Short mmCIF file of C-alpha atoms in Angstrom, two decimals:
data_model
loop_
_atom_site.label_atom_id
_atom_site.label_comp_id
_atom_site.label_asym_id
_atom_site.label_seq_id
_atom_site.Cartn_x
_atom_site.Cartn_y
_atom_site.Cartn_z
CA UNK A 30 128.21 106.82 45.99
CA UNK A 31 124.53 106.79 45.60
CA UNK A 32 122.82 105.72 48.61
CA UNK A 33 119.53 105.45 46.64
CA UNK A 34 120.54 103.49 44.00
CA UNK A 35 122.92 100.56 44.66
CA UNK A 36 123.30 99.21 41.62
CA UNK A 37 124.12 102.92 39.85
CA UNK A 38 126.98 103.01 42.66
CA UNK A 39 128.68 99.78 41.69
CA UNK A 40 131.90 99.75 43.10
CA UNK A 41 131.86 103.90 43.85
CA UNK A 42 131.66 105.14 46.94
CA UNK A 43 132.54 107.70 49.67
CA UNK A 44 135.13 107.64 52.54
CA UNK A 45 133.36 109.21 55.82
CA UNK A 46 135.82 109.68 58.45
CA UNK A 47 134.69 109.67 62.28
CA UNK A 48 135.34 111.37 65.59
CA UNK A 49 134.25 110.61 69.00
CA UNK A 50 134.31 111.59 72.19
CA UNK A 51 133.55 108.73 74.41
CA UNK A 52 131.66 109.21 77.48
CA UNK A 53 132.56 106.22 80.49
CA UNK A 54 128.41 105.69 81.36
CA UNK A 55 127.15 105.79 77.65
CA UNK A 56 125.77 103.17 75.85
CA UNK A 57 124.59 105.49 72.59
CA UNK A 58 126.20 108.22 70.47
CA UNK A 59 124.84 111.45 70.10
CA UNK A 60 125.21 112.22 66.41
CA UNK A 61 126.33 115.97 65.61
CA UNK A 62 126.39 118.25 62.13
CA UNK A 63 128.23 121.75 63.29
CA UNK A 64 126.58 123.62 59.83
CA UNK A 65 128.25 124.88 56.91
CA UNK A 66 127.56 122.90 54.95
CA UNK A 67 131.03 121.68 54.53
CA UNK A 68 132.27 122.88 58.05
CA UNK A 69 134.32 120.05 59.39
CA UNK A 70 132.53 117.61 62.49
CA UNK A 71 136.94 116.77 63.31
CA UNK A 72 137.22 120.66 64.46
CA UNK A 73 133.88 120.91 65.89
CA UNK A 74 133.97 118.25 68.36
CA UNK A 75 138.65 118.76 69.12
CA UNK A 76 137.59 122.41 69.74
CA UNK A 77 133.99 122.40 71.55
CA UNK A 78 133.79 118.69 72.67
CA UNK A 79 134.34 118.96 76.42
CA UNK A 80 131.99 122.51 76.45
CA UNK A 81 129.43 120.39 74.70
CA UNK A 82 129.82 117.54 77.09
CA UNK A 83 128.58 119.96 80.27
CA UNK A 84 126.11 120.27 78.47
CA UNK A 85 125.30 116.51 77.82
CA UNK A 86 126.52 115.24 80.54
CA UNK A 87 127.96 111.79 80.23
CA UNK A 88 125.09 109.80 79.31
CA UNK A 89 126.23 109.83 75.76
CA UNK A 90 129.09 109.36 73.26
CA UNK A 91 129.69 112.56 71.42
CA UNK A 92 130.26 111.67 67.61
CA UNK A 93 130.92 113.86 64.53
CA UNK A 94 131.98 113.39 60.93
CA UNK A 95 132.64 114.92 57.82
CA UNK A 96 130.27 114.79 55.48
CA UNK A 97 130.63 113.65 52.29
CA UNK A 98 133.39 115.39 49.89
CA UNK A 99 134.36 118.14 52.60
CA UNK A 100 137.83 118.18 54.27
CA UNK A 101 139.00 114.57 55.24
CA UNK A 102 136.15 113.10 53.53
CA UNK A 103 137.05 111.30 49.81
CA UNK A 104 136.48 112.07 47.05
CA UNK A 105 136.61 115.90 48.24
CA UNK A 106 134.89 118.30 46.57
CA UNK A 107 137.16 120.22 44.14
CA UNK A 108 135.37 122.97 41.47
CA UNK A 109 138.52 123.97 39.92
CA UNK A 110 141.49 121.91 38.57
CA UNK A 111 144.36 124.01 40.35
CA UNK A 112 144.72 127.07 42.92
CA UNK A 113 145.66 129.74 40.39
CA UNK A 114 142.25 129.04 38.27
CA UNK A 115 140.63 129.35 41.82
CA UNK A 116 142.22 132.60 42.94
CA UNK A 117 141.14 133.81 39.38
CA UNK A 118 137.31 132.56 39.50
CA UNK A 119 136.24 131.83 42.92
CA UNK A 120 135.77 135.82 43.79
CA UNK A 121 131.48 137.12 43.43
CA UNK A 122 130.43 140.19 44.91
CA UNK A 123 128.01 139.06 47.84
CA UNK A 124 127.19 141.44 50.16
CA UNK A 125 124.36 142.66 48.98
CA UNK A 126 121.39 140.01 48.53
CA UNK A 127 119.05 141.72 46.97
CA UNK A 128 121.51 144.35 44.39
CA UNK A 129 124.29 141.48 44.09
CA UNK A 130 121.99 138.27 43.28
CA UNK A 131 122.26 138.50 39.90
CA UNK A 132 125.74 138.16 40.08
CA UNK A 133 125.68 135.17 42.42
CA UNK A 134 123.22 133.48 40.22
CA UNK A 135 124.75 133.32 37.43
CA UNK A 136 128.15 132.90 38.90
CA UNK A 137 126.41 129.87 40.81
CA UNK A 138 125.40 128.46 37.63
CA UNK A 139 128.75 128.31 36.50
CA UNK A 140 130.39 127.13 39.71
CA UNK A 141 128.00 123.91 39.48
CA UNK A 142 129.06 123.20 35.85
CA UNK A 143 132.56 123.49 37.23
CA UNK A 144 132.18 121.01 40.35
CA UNK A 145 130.83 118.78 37.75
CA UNK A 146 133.64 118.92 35.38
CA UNK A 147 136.31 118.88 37.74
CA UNK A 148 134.84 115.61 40.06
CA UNK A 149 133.42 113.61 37.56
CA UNK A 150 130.32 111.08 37.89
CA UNK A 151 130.68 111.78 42.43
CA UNK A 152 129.77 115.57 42.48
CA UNK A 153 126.09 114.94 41.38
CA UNK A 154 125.91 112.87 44.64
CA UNK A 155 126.87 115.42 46.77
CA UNK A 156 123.91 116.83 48.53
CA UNK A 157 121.84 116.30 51.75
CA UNK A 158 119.50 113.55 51.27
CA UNK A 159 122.68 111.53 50.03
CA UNK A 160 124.70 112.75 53.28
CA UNK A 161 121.26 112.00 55.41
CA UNK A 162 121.42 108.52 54.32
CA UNK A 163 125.25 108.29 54.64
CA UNK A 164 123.81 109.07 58.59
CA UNK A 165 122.10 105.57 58.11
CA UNK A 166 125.73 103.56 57.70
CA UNK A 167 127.04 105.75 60.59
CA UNK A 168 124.34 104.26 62.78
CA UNK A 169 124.82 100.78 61.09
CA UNK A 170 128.93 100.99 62.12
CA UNK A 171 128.07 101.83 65.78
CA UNK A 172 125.95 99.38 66.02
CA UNK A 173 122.81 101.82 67.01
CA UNK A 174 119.67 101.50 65.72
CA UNK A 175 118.01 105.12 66.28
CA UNK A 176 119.30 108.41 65.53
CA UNK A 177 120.17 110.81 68.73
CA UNK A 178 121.32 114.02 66.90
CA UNK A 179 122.01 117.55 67.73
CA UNK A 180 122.67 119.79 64.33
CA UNK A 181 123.61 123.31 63.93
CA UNK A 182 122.60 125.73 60.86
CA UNK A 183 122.45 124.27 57.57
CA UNK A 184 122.97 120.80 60.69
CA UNK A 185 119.32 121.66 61.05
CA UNK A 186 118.23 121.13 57.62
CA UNK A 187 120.48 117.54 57.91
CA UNK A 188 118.38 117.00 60.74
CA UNK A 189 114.95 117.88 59.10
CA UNK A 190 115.84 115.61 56.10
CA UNK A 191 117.19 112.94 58.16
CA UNK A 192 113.99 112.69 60.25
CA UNK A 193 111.69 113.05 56.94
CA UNK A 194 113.26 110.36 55.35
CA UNK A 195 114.05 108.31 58.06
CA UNK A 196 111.37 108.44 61.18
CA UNK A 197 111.35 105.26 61.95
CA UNK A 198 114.60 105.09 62.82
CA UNK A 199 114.61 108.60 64.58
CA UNK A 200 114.14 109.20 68.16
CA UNK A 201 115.30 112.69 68.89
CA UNK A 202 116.55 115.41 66.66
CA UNK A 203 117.64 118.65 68.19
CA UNK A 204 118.03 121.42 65.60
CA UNK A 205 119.52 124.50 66.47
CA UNK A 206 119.78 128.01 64.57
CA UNK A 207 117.00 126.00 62.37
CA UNK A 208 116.97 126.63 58.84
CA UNK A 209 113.76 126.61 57.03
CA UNK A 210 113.69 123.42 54.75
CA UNK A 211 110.72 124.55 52.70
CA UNK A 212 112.61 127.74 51.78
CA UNK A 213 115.74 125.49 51.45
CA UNK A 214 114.65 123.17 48.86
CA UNK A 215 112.47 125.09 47.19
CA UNK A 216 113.21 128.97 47.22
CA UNK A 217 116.56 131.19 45.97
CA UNK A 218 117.47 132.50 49.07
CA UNK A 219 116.44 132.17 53.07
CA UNK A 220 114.71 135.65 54.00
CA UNK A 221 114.10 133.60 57.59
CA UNK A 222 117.90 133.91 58.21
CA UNK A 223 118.09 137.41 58.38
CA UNK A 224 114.73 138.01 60.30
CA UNK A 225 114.96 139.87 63.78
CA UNK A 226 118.92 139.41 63.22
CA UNK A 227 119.65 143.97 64.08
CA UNK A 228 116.60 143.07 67.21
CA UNK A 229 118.44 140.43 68.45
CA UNK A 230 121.80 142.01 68.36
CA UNK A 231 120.61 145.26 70.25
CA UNK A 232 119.32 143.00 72.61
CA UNK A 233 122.69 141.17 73.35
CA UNK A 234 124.38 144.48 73.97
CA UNK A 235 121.42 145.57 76.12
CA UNK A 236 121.90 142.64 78.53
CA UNK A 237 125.80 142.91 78.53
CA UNK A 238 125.01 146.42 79.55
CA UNK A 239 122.58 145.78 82.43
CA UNK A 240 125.12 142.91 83.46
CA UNK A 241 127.67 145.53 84.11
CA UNK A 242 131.11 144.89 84.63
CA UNK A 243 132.80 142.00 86.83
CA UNK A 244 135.52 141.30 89.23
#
């Protein structure tokens, strides 16, 4: 339950389910976070696993996972007791970052308190260094001592904390759609993630028009 602290775990812990997609030449697994957080590594690798392996190639074992307390992960997650408390609290107007934070702040607050309440002593153990670490017994199970890992949004900050906690055990980290860590950890909200986002758009429609149409 607490990677940190061994002896506060006792005889708690997490269930991390794994996927892979083995390769016929590999010898190592390349480790994979599709973002979220929560999304689910199962659906990422059953729906994008052969794309990703043109990619690769087949030098490598493609591996994914839940994380900890997200879909067929245990203890999962759960902020409310039942679905009709849910349907009745889980709505916050969001749209607007800057005119709606209040809102999401305080409804935030709230939504934490729940998690808590509802999960018990595990929900203050679900966060990213814990799942980083979790990373650690993944590597242990394969029997792989450094950490080959491609992660995608929020996969990125994984990635960044992985690597900060862990660099001598890391040997390449690809993070793509990187999130910034500093603004992560430490700020209310990521102004980086909505930089250039209208520029980058136009441009996309500006190539598919210059690529014209095709037979």
């Amino acid at each position: 339950m607490d990677q940190f602290d061994l002896e506060n775990s006792r005889d708690k812990t997490f269930t991390i389910l794994l996927v892979r997609l083995r390769s016929e030449k590999a010898t190592q697994n390349l480790i994979m976070n599709p973002g979220g957080p929560g999304a689910s590594g199962f659906d990422f690798l059953y729906s994008g696993g052969e794309q990703i392996r043109t990619i690769v190639g087949d030098g490598f074992h493609l591996l994914s996972f839940d994380p900890r307390g997200v879909n067929t992960s245990t203890p999962v997650a759960t902020c409310y007791p039942d679905a009709k408390t849910a349907a009745i609290l889980s709505g916050v107007r969001a749209s607007n970052p800057v005119t709606d934070s209040p809102e999401v702040y305080a409804w935030t607050q709230n939504f934490v308190k729940a998690c808590a309440d509802t999960m018990g002593e595990h929900a203050k153990y679900i966060n990213t260094p814990q799942t980083a670490a979790d990373m650690n017994n993944i590597l242990d199970a394969l029997g792989q001592r450094d950490m080959i890992y491609w992660g995608f949004s929020y996969g990125t900050l994984l990635g960044q904390t992985y690597a900060g906690l862990y660099p001598e055990r890391t040997k390449r980290v690809i993070i793509d759609g990187v999130v910034n860590q500093w603004q992560r950890y430490e700020g209310h909200y990521e102004e980086e993630s909505i930089v250039d986002t209208d520029t980058v758009l136009d441009a996309f429609f500006d190539e598919c028009i210059k690529a014209g149409t095709t037979k």
